[in-house]
Amino acid sequence: MKNSNHLRRAAAAVLAGSLLVGSLAACGGSASTGNAASEGASAEDIAKALQTETTLTVWGWAPQLEPIVEAFEAKYPKVHVNLENVGTGNTHYTKLQNAVKAGSGAPDVAQIEYSALPQFALSDSLVDLDGYGAGELEDDYTASTWGSVNLNGGIYALPQDSGPMAMFYRADVFEKHGIAVPATWDEYVAAAKTLHTADPNAYITSDTGDAGFATSMIWQAGGQPYTINSTTDVGVNLQDEGSKKWTGTWNTLVKDELLAPVTSWSDEWYKGLSDGSIATLIIGAWMPASLESGAAAGSGNWRVAPMPTYEKGRAAAAENGGGGDAVLKQSKNKAAAYGFLQFSNGPEGAKIHAANGGFPSTTADLETDSFLNAANPYFGGQKINEVLVQASKDVVPGWHYLPFQTYANSIFSDTVGQAYGSRSDLNDGLKAWQEATTKYGQQQGFTVSTK
């Protein structure tokens, strides 16, 4: 979801330490999150709930939710949905956590990004949807998005969208300077040098330091810096092979000043995308709509290619952003709330979501001829979904987020971000990030290993 990722990056600080207060007490030392497995409803109960006068409150910011709610209410006229955008990023999650801690005031359904989901599942805030039949839906979603909602054996959301990464690039800029589309990261670095030497005002991409981007790049490199052994036992190792592989490549771009010194989502950033002075974006599949609206002057010049890889001919991608919808334990209408999830994140809602600029997580929608063969005028008539769908299949498996990932991301600028600012070794920044993240986790009562 483009807005989700935009605002996640724009937030200077996300959830603070108070979010985990009481979470460990709620979960104890068990390797399972809460006791939601005992809850549930049959398909018949869910269908009955959708034919009963009911009001549901849904918190979410994605613009696609509005037409989805409209279609849902038309199909189930006895269920009224109060759709509330209570904020994004820090604001959204803080209000949600405050309601959880207070024991009242939470919505029936909340939109939650994949990186934040473990934190709310851990605090026993969410319903395990397995008892409602969600376990039967695994094959309906891409492996990476399903893996993001299936936590410690429980299913705590249904995937809404996904963000498999690809390389968006300016074909006109590459052609002007005789640069071939890079297939490997070595070729990408070489292209960065060629471009900036030919035009000192042009850069291969921009990156002033972003936690979501860094973790996605480590993911693509095969890194698995975060391990979840139980709800109270985790691992943080930002010195694993994949982490060092990424810094080994990206350090050259940082130290040689080959990255545009502009902040993502700023007016200057959109200007660079519009005039070609920023020649590529390594980003999630939700980006096309943002390019079309924010960099309209670049229409016809952008194209999409697979992410460069560390080994030529061996495809690898990662997810960048995206999220799902969860049912809160406070809901008094859980069966109807799950029915809403089935609609919004199932075949009907997924089509509405895709038609309004979202990138689906549902395998059936990703494989339709109409989706795959859609020629996009902004991208010079390229069938970009062919590339993006293949990227969703090439996502490296095995990635996990920490149950306090949102806090970890909030201190990225104080650790790795300092290396960007001083053009020093990003690996030293990762060491500082690991140390600060580990310290925080231990303060919250987690057992945190670093090997």
Short mmCIF file of C-alpha atoms in Angstrom, two decimals:
data_model
loop_
_atom_site.label_atom_id
_atom_site.label_comp_id
_atom_site.label_asym_id
_atom_site.label_seq_id
_atom_site.Cartn_x
_atom_site.Cartn_y
_atom_site.Cartn_z
CA MET A 1 0.00 0.00 0.00
CA LYS A 2 1.70 3.15 -1.14
CA ASN A 3 0.36 5.38 1.64
CA SER A 4 1.38 2.87 4.28
CA ASN A 5 4.98 2.85 3.16
CA HIS A 6 5.10 6.57 2.52
CA LEU A 7 3.92 7.42 6.00
CA ARG A 8 5.96 4.72 7.67
CA ARG A 9 9.08 6.32 6.26
CA ALA A 10 7.92 9.83 7.01
CA ALA A 11 7.41 9.14 10.70
CA ALA A 12 10.43 10.35 12.62
CA ALA A 13 9.68 8.14 15.59
CA VAL A 14 7.30 5.29 16.00
CA LEU A 15 6.24 3.28 18.97
CA ALA A 16 8.07 4.10 22.16
CA GLY A 17 8.89 1.89 25.08
CA SER A 18 5.43 2.12 26.61
CA LEU A 19 3.98 -0.10 23.91
CA LEU A 20 5.39 -3.24 25.42
CA VAL A 21 4.52 -2.51 29.01
CA GLY A 22 2.57 -5.48 30.27
CA SER A 23 3.03 -7.52 27.11
CA LEU A 24 5.30 -10.10 28.64
CA ALA A 25 3.03 -10.47 31.64
CA ALA A 26 0.15 -11.11 29.28
CA CYS A 27 2.07 -13.80 27.45
CA GLY A 28 4.09 -15.35 30.22
CA GLY A 29 6.86 -17.65 29.08
CA SER A 30 4.78 -19.60 26.61
CA ALA A 31 5.81 -20.04 22.99
CA SER A 32 2.25 -19.30 21.99
CA THR A 33 0.67 -15.88 21.89
CA GLY A 34 -2.30 -15.79 24.19
CA ASN A 35 -5.15 -18.27 24.41
CA ALA A 36 -7.05 -17.17 21.32
CA ALA A 37 -6.92 -20.68 19.87
CA SER A 38 -9.93 -21.53 22.04
CA GLU A 39 -11.97 -18.84 20.29
CA GLY A 40 -13.64 -19.27 16.96
CA ALA A 41 -16.79 -19.48 14.90
CA SER A 42 -18.07 -21.78 12.20
CA ALA A 43 -18.74 -20.63 8.64
CA GLU A 44 -22.45 -20.77 9.46
CA ASP A 45 -21.98 -18.54 12.52
CA ILE A 46 -20.01 -16.03 10.47
CA ALA A 47 -22.66 -15.98 7.75
CA LYS A 48 -25.38 -15.48 10.38
CA ALA A 49 -23.42 -12.61 11.98
CA LEU A 50 -23.28 -10.86 8.61
CA GLN A 51 -27.07 -11.03 8.37
CA THR A 52 -27.59 -9.53 11.83
CA GLU A 53 -27.87 -5.83 12.67
CA THR A 54 -24.31 -5.01 13.66
CA THR A 55 -21.94 -2.06 13.73
CA LEU A 56 -18.22 -2.59 13.17
CA THR A 57 -15.49 -0.05 13.75
CA VAL A 58 -12.48 -0.31 11.46
CA TRP A 59 -9.28 1.68 11.89
CA GLY A 60 -7.18 2.06 8.78
CA TRP A 61 -5.53 4.59 6.53
CA ALA A 62 -5.33 2.86 3.12
CA PRO A 63 -7.46 4.76 0.58
CA GLN A 64 -8.60 1.45 -0.87
CA LEU A 65 -10.58 0.76 2.31
CA GLU A 66 -13.25 3.30 1.41
CA PRO A 67 -14.50 1.56 -1.76
CA ILE A 68 -14.08 -1.83 -0.05
CA VAL A 69 -16.33 -0.74 2.83
CA GLU A 70 -18.88 0.65 0.38
CA ALA A 71 -19.04 -2.67 -1.49
CA PHE A 72 -19.17 -4.66 1.75
CA GLU A 73 -22.12 -2.66 3.10
CA ALA A 74 -23.92 -3.07 -0.22
CA LYS A 75 -23.56 -6.85 0.04
CA TYR A 76 -24.31 -6.99 3.78
CA PRO A 77 -26.71 -4.10 4.40
CA LYS A 78 -27.35 -5.08 8.02
CA VAL A 79 -23.71 -4.52 8.93
CA HIS A 80 -22.73 -0.87 9.24
CA VAL A 81 -19.00 -0.08 9.16
CA ASN A 82 -17.54 2.98 10.84
CA LEU A 83 -14.28 3.45 8.95
CA GLU A 84 -11.95 5.71 10.91
CA ASN A 85 -8.54 7.01 9.93
CA VAL A 86 -7.13 7.76 13.38
CA GLY A 87 -3.73 8.56 11.93
CA THR A 88 -0.80 6.74 10.45
CA GLY A 89 2.53 5.46 11.66
CA ASN A 90 3.17 6.49 15.25
CA THR A 91 -0.25 8.07 15.71
CA HIS A 92 -2.19 5.01 14.57
CA TYR A 93 -0.22 2.50 16.60
CA THR A 94 -0.06 4.63 19.73
CA LYS A 95 -3.84 5.08 19.76
CA LEU A 96 -4.33 1.39 19.16
CA GLN A 97 -1.95 0.43 21.94
CA ASN A 98 -3.50 2.95 24.34
CA ALA A 99 -6.90 1.36 23.74
CA VAL A 100 -5.44 -2.08 24.32
CA LYS A 101 -3.84 -1.01 27.59
CA ALA A 102 -7.03 0.72 28.74
CA GLY A 103 -9.10 -2.38 28.06
CA SER A 104 -11.64 -0.43 26.03
CA GLY A 105 -11.92 1.80 23.00
CA ALA A 106 -10.21 -0.47 20.49
CA PRO A 107 -11.81 -1.02 17.08
CA ASP A 108 -13.19 -4.33 15.89
CA VAL A 109 -10.70 -4.40 13.02
CA ALA A 110 -7.37 -2.63 12.61
CA GLN A 111 -4.98 -2.28 9.72
CA ILE A 112 -1.49 -3.26 10.88
CA GLU A 113 1.73 -3.37 8.89
CA TYR A 114 3.60 -6.66 8.78
CA SER A 115 6.55 -5.20 10.67
CA ALA A 116 4.28 -4.08 13.54
CA LEU A 117 2.07 -7.17 13.68
CA PRO A 118 4.30 -9.29 15.97
CA GLN A 119 4.22 -6.57 18.61
CA PHE A 120 0.44 -6.57 18.85
CA ALA A 121 0.17 -10.34 18.58
CA LEU A 122 2.69 -10.69 21.39
CA SER A 123 0.74 -8.39 23.69
CA ASP A 124 -2.28 -10.68 23.37
CA SER A 125 -4.24 -7.91 21.67
CA LEU A 126 -5.36 -9.78 18.58
CA VAL A 127 -7.64 -12.71 17.88
CA ASP A 128 -6.01 -15.86 16.54
CA LEU A 129 -8.04 -16.28 13.37
CA ASP A 130 -7.34 -19.98 13.02
CA GLY A 131 -10.50 -20.73 14.98
CA TYR A 132 -12.49 -18.87 12.33
CA GLY A 133 -11.17 -20.95 9.46
CA ALA A 134 -8.26 -18.75 8.41
CA GLY A 135 -5.87 -21.68 8.47
CA GLU A 136 -7.54 -23.02 5.34
CA LEU A 137 -6.62 -19.87 3.38
CA GLU A 138 -2.85 -20.27 3.24
CA ASP A 139 -2.77 -21.17 -0.45
CA ASP A 140 -4.81 -18.07 -1.28
CA TYR A 141 -1.91 -15.74 -0.43
CA THR A 142 1.71 -15.37 -1.41
CA ALA A 143 4.15 -17.25 0.78
CA SER A 144 5.86 -14.11 2.07
CA THR A 145 2.66 -12.32 3.14
CA TRP A 146 1.21 -15.45 4.72
CA GLY A 147 4.47 -15.92 6.61
CA SER A 148 4.10 -12.39 7.94
CA VAL A 149 0.70 -13.04 9.53
CA ASN A 150 1.36 -16.62 10.72
CA LEU A 151 3.21 -16.05 13.97
CA ASN A 152 4.16 -18.73 16.50
CA GLY A 153 1.52 -21.02 15.08
CA GLY A 154 -1.28 -18.44 15.24
CA ILE A 155 -2.83 -16.42 12.41
CA TYR A 156 -3.20 -12.83 13.55
CA ALA A 157 -4.35 -11.05 10.38
CA LEU A 158 -5.32 -11.68 6.80
CA PRO A 159 -2.88 -10.17 4.30
CA GLN A 160 -4.14 -7.10 2.51
CA ASP A 161 -1.33 -6.07 0.21
CA SER A 162 2.29 -6.84 -0.50
CA GLY A 163 5.40 -5.04 -1.60
CA PRO A 164 7.74 -7.34 -3.52
CA MET A 165 10.70 -5.23 -4.52
CA ALA A 166 11.83 -4.37 -8.02
CA MET A 167 14.03 -1.78 -9.70
CA PHE A 168 12.13 1.16 -11.16
CA TYR A 169 14.42 3.01 -13.58
CA ARG A 170 14.52 5.89 -16.05
CA ALA A 171 14.99 4.29 -19.47
CA ASP A 172 15.72 7.67 -21.06
CA VAL A 173 18.55 8.45 -18.63
CA PHE A 174 20.13 5.03 -19.08
CA GLU A 175 19.91 5.35 -22.86
CA LYS A 176 21.36 8.87 -22.86
CA HIS A 177 24.46 7.74 -20.99
CA GLY A 178 24.81 4.32 -22.61
CA ILE A 179 24.08 2.45 -19.37
CA ALA A 180 22.76 -1.10 -19.59
CA VAL A 181 20.05 -2.12 -17.14
CA PRO A 182 22.07 -3.59 -14.23
CA ALA A 183 21.37 -7.20 -13.39
CA THR A 184 23.79 -7.43 -10.46
CA TRP A 185 24.72 -5.11 -7.63
CA ASP A 186 28.26 -4.79 -9.01
CA GLU A 187 26.76 -3.58 -12.27
CA TYR A 188 24.51 -1.23 -10.32
CA VAL A 189 27.46 0.36 -8.53
CA ALA A 190 29.30 0.68 -11.84
CA ALA A 191 26.22 2.35 -13.35
CA ALA A 192 26.11 4.77 -10.42
CA LYS A 193 29.71 5.82 -11.07
CA THR A 194 29.19 6.19 -14.82
CA LEU A 195 26.04 8.26 -14.37
CA HIS A 196 27.41 10.62 -11.74
CA THR A 197 30.67 11.13 -13.64
CA ALA A 198 28.76 12.03 -16.80
CA ASP A 199 26.35 14.31 -14.94
CA PRO A 200 27.33 15.45 -11.42
CA ASN A 201 23.71 16.44 -10.81
CA ALA A 202 22.43 12.92 -11.52
CA TYR A 203 22.39 9.99 -9.10
CA ILE A 204 21.55 6.32 -9.43
CA THR A 205 19.13 6.60 -6.51
CA SER A 206 18.53 8.38 -3.21
CA ASP A 207 18.97 7.02 0.28
CA THR A 208 19.60 9.06 3.39
CA GLY A 209 18.94 6.13 5.71
CA ASP A 210 15.68 4.26 6.21
CA ALA A 211 15.13 1.24 8.44
CA GLY A 212 12.49 -0.35 6.23
CA PHE A 213 14.71 -0.10 3.17
CA ALA A 214 17.78 -1.40 5.01
CA THR A 215 15.99 -4.44 6.42
CA SER A 216 14.49 -5.23 3.01
CA MET A 217 17.93 -5.03 1.41
CA ILE A 218 19.37 -7.33 4.08
CA TRP A 219 16.43 -9.67 3.46
CA GLN A 220 17.18 -9.78 -0.27
CA ALA A 221 20.84 -10.48 0.48
CA GLY A 222 19.81 -13.61 2.35
CA GLY A 223 20.21 -12.15 5.82
CA GLN A 224 18.12 -13.35 8.73
CA PRO A 225 19.19 -10.97 11.49
CA TYR A 226 16.07 -11.49 13.59
CA THR A 227 15.05 -14.82 15.07
CA ILE A 228 11.99 -15.57 17.18
CA ASN A 229 12.48 -18.51 19.49
CA SER A 230 9.44 -17.80 21.67
CA THR A 231 7.42 -14.79 22.75
CA THR A 232 10.16 -13.83 25.20
CA ASP A 233 13.29 -15.22 23.53
CA VAL A 234 14.58 -13.54 20.38
CA GLY A 235 17.81 -13.05 18.50
CA VAL A 236 19.37 -9.94 16.92
CA ASN A 237 22.39 -10.48 14.69
CA LEU A 238 23.00 -7.63 12.29
CA GLN A 239 26.44 -9.07 11.61
CA ASP A 240 25.20 -12.13 9.74
CA GLU A 241 26.33 -12.86 6.20
CA GLY A 242 23.41 -11.14 4.49
CA SER A 243 23.78 -7.96 6.56
CA LYS A 244 27.46 -7.69 5.68
CA LYS A 245 26.78 -8.51 2.05
CA TRP A 246 24.45 -5.52 1.81
CA THR A 247 26.80 -3.07 3.55
CA GLY A 248 29.67 -4.35 1.43
CA THR A 249 27.83 -3.11 -1.65
CA TRP A 250 26.04 -0.06 -0.30
CA ASN A 251 29.13 1.36 1.43
CA THR A 252 30.61 2.27 -1.96
CA LEU A 253 27.55 4.33 -2.86
CA VAL A 254 27.56 6.08 0.52
CA LYS A 255 31.29 6.77 0.81
CA ASP A 256 31.68 7.91 -2.82
CA GLU A 257 28.66 10.23 -2.53
CA LEU A 258 26.81 8.43 -5.31
CA LEU A 259 23.40 8.71 -3.62
CA ALA A 260 21.18 11.75 -4.02
CA PRO A 261 21.21 13.63 -0.71
CA VAL A 262 17.44 14.09 -0.61
CA THR A 263 14.88 12.60 1.73
CA SER A 264 12.35 10.18 0.30
CA TRP A 265 8.82 11.53 -0.17
CA SER A 266 9.99 15.13 -0.07
CA ASP A 267 9.18 17.66 -2.81
CA GLU A 268 12.84 17.57 -3.86
CA TRP A 269 12.67 13.79 -4.14
CA TYR A 270 9.64 13.91 -6.40
CA LYS A 271 11.37 16.59 -8.47
CA GLY A 272 14.35 14.28 -8.97
CA LEU A 273 12.07 11.45 -10.03
CA SER A 274 10.31 13.79 -12.43
CA ASP A 275 13.40 15.24 -14.14
CA GLY A 276 15.51 12.06 -14.08
CA SER A 277 18.22 13.29 -11.72
CA ILE A 278 17.24 10.28 -9.58
CA ALA A 279 17.52 7.44 -12.06
CA THR A 280 16.27 4.39 -10.13
CA LEU A 281 14.24 3.33 -7.14
CA ILE A 282 14.67 -0.03 -5.42
CA ILE A 283 11.26 -0.24 -3.83
CA GLY A 284 8.03 -2.19 -3.33
CA ALA A 285 5.43 -3.02 -5.96
CA TRP A 286 3.04 -0.46 -4.50
CA MET A 287 5.16 2.38 -5.98
CA PRO A 288 3.61 2.87 -9.47
CA ALA A 289 0.61 4.86 -8.27
CA SER A 290 2.88 7.17 -6.26
CA LEU A 291 5.09 7.77 -9.28
CA GLU A 292 2.12 8.53 -11.47
CA SER A 293 0.71 11.07 -9.03
CA GLY A 294 3.94 12.55 -7.65
CA ALA A 295 6.21 12.49 -10.71
CA ALA A 296 3.77 13.02 -13.55
CA ALA A 297 6.44 14.69 -15.69
CA GLY A 298 8.31 11.38 -15.84
CA SER A 299 5.44 9.64 -17.63
CA GLY A 300 6.61 7.41 -20.45
CA ASN A 301 10.21 7.34 -19.26
CA TRP A 302 10.03 4.92 -16.34
CA ARG A 303 10.39 1.15 -16.64
CA VAL A 304 10.51 -1.77 -14.19
CA ALA A 305 13.13 -4.52 -13.97
CA PRO A 306 13.98 -7.19 -11.39
CA MET A 307 16.11 -6.15 -8.43
CA PRO A 308 19.82 -6.50 -9.11
CA THR A 309 21.22 -9.57 -7.38
CA TYR A 310 24.49 -10.66 -5.86
CA GLU A 311 24.77 -13.60 -8.23
CA LYS A 312 23.94 -13.10 -11.89
CA GLY A 313 21.10 -15.28 -13.07
CA ARG A 314 19.93 -16.15 -9.57
CA ALA A 315 16.75 -14.19 -8.87
CA ALA A 316 16.13 -12.88 -5.38
CA ALA A 317 13.71 -10.31 -4.00
CA ALA A 318 12.34 -9.10 -0.68
CA GLU A 319 9.19 -7.52 0.61
CA ASN A 320 9.14 -3.80 1.31
CA GLY A 321 6.11 -2.66 3.27
CA GLY A 322 2.56 -3.90 3.13
CA GLY A 323 0.26 -5.11 5.85
CA GLY A 324 -2.96 -6.83 6.76
CA ASP A 325 -6.13 -6.49 8.80
CA ALA A 326 -6.55 -7.97 12.28
CA VAL A 327 -9.48 -8.51 14.65
CA LEU A 328 -8.98 -7.02 18.11
CA LYS A 329 -9.71 -9.13 21.16
CA GLN A 330 -11.85 -6.30 22.54
CA SER A 331 -14.33 -6.73 19.67
CA LYS A 332 -17.79 -7.80 20.74
CA ASN A 333 -18.60 -8.77 17.15
CA LYS A 334 -15.71 -11.07 16.30
CA ALA A 335 -17.63 -13.28 13.86
CA ALA A 336 -18.86 -10.28 11.86
CA ALA A 337 -15.41 -8.70 12.07
CA TYR A 338 -13.85 -11.82 10.61
CA GLY A 339 -16.53 -11.78 7.92
CA PHE A 340 -15.37 -8.28 7.04
CA LEU A 341 -11.78 -9.57 6.78
CA GLN A 342 -12.93 -12.38 4.50
CA PHE A 343 -14.55 -9.85 2.20
CA SER A 344 -11.92 -7.11 2.29
CA ASN A 345 -8.93 -9.42 1.94
CA GLY A 346 -10.60 -12.13 -0.13
CA PRO A 347 -11.43 -12.23 -3.85
CA GLU A 348 -13.98 -9.41 -3.84
CA GLY A 349 -11.99 -6.95 -1.78
CA ALA A 350 -8.72 -7.83 -3.48
CA LYS A 351 -10.12 -6.85 -6.86
CA ILE A 352 -11.29 -3.51 -5.49
CA HIS A 353 -7.92 -3.02 -3.82
CA ALA A 354 -6.01 -3.69 -7.05
CA ALA A 355 -8.35 -1.50 -9.11
CA ASN A 356 -7.54 1.39 -6.77
CA GLY A 357 -3.75 1.15 -7.00
CA GLY A 358 -2.93 -1.58 -4.49
CA PHE A 359 -0.69 -4.56 -5.22
CA PRO A 360 -2.47 -7.80 -4.28
CA SER A 361 -1.28 -10.46 -1.89
CA THR A 362 -3.83 -12.94 -3.26
CA THR A 363 -2.29 -15.47 -5.63
CA ALA A 364 -5.40 -15.77 -7.80
CA ASP A 365 -5.45 -12.05 -8.55
CA LEU A 366 -1.74 -11.97 -9.28
CA GLU A 367 -2.17 -14.64 -11.94
CA THR A 368 -5.12 -13.26 -13.89
CA ASP A 369 -4.45 -12.42 -17.53
CA SER A 370 -6.00 -8.98 -17.09
CA PHE A 371 -3.58 -8.13 -14.29
CA LEU A 372 -0.47 -9.63 -15.85
CA ASN A 373 -1.08 -8.22 -19.32
CA ALA A 374 -2.13 -4.71 -18.34
CA ALA A 375 0.01 -2.29 -20.34
CA ASN A 376 0.82 0.77 -18.23
CA PRO A 377 1.06 4.04 -20.21
CA TYR A 378 3.14 5.74 -17.51
CA PHE A 379 5.76 3.03 -17.98
CA GLY A 380 5.81 3.37 -21.75
CA GLY A 381 3.21 0.65 -22.23
CA GLN A 382 5.31 -1.94 -20.35
CA LYS A 383 3.43 -4.82 -18.73
CA ILE A 384 5.00 -4.04 -15.38
CA ASN A 385 2.91 -6.52 -13.43
CA GLU A 386 4.73 -9.38 -15.14
CA VAL A 387 7.92 -8.19 -13.46
CA LEU A 388 6.28 -7.43 -10.13
CA VAL A 389 4.43 -10.74 -9.91
CA GLN A 390 7.62 -12.62 -10.64
CA ALA A 391 9.28 -10.61 -7.87
CA SER A 392 6.60 -11.85 -5.45
CA LYS A 393 7.61 -15.42 -6.36
CA ASP A 394 11.30 -14.64 -5.91
CA VAL A 395 11.06 -13.29 -2.35
CA VAL A 396 13.71 -14.98 -0.22
CA PRO A 397 11.96 -17.13 2.43
CA GLY A 398 12.58 -17.22 6.16
CA TRP A 399 12.37 -13.56 7.16
CA HIS A 400 11.11 -12.52 10.61
CA TYR A 401 10.48 -9.21 12.36
CA LEU A 402 11.12 -8.61 16.03
CA PRO A 403 8.20 -8.27 18.46
CA PHE A 404 9.56 -4.75 19.07
CA GLN A 405 10.48 -3.97 15.46
CA THR A 406 8.71 -0.63 15.44
CA TYR A 407 10.90 0.59 18.29
CA ALA A 408 14.00 -0.81 16.61
CA ASN A 409 13.15 1.06 13.43
CA SER A 410 12.63 4.28 15.36
CA ILE A 411 16.29 4.33 16.49
CA PHE A 412 17.73 3.60 13.05
CA SER A 413 18.51 7.27 12.44
CA ASP A 414 20.46 7.44 15.71
CA THR A 415 22.62 4.47 14.77
CA VAL A 416 22.93 3.49 11.11
CA GLY A 417 21.71 6.93 10.12
CA GLN A 418 24.82 8.46 11.63
CA ALA A 419 26.98 6.42 9.26
CA TYR A 420 25.00 7.80 6.32
CA GLY A 421 25.52 11.33 7.57
CA SER A 422 29.28 10.94 8.06
CA ARG A 423 29.73 8.73 4.96
CA SER A 424 31.39 6.12 7.15
CA ASP A 425 31.08 2.34 7.36
CA LEU A 426 27.44 1.25 7.41
CA ASN A 427 28.48 -1.98 9.08
CA ASP A 428 29.60 -0.01 12.12
CA GLY A 429 26.17 1.56 12.08
CA LEU A 430 24.58 -1.89 12.05
CA LYS A 431 26.68 -2.84 15.09
CA ALA A 432 25.41 0.23 16.94
CA TRP A 433 21.84 -0.55 15.89
CA GLN A 434 22.18 -4.11 17.13
CA GLU A 435 23.56 -2.97 20.46
CA ALA A 436 20.79 -0.42 21.02
CA THR A 437 18.07 -2.81 19.88
CA THR A 438 19.38 -5.58 22.12
CA LYS A 439 19.56 -3.27 25.11
CA TYR A 440 15.98 -2.16 24.61
CA GLY A 441 14.71 -5.72 24.26
CA GLN A 442 16.44 -6.76 27.46
CA GLN A 443 14.98 -3.76 29.29
CA GLN A 444 11.53 -4.94 28.23
CA GLY A 445 12.14 -8.38 29.71
CA PHE A 446 13.15 -10.30 26.61
CA THR A 447 15.99 -12.74 26.44
CA VAL A 448 18.00 -11.43 23.49
CA SER A 449 20.85 -13.39 21.94
CA THR A 450 23.26 -11.79 19.46
CA LYS A 451 24.71 -14.85 17.71
#
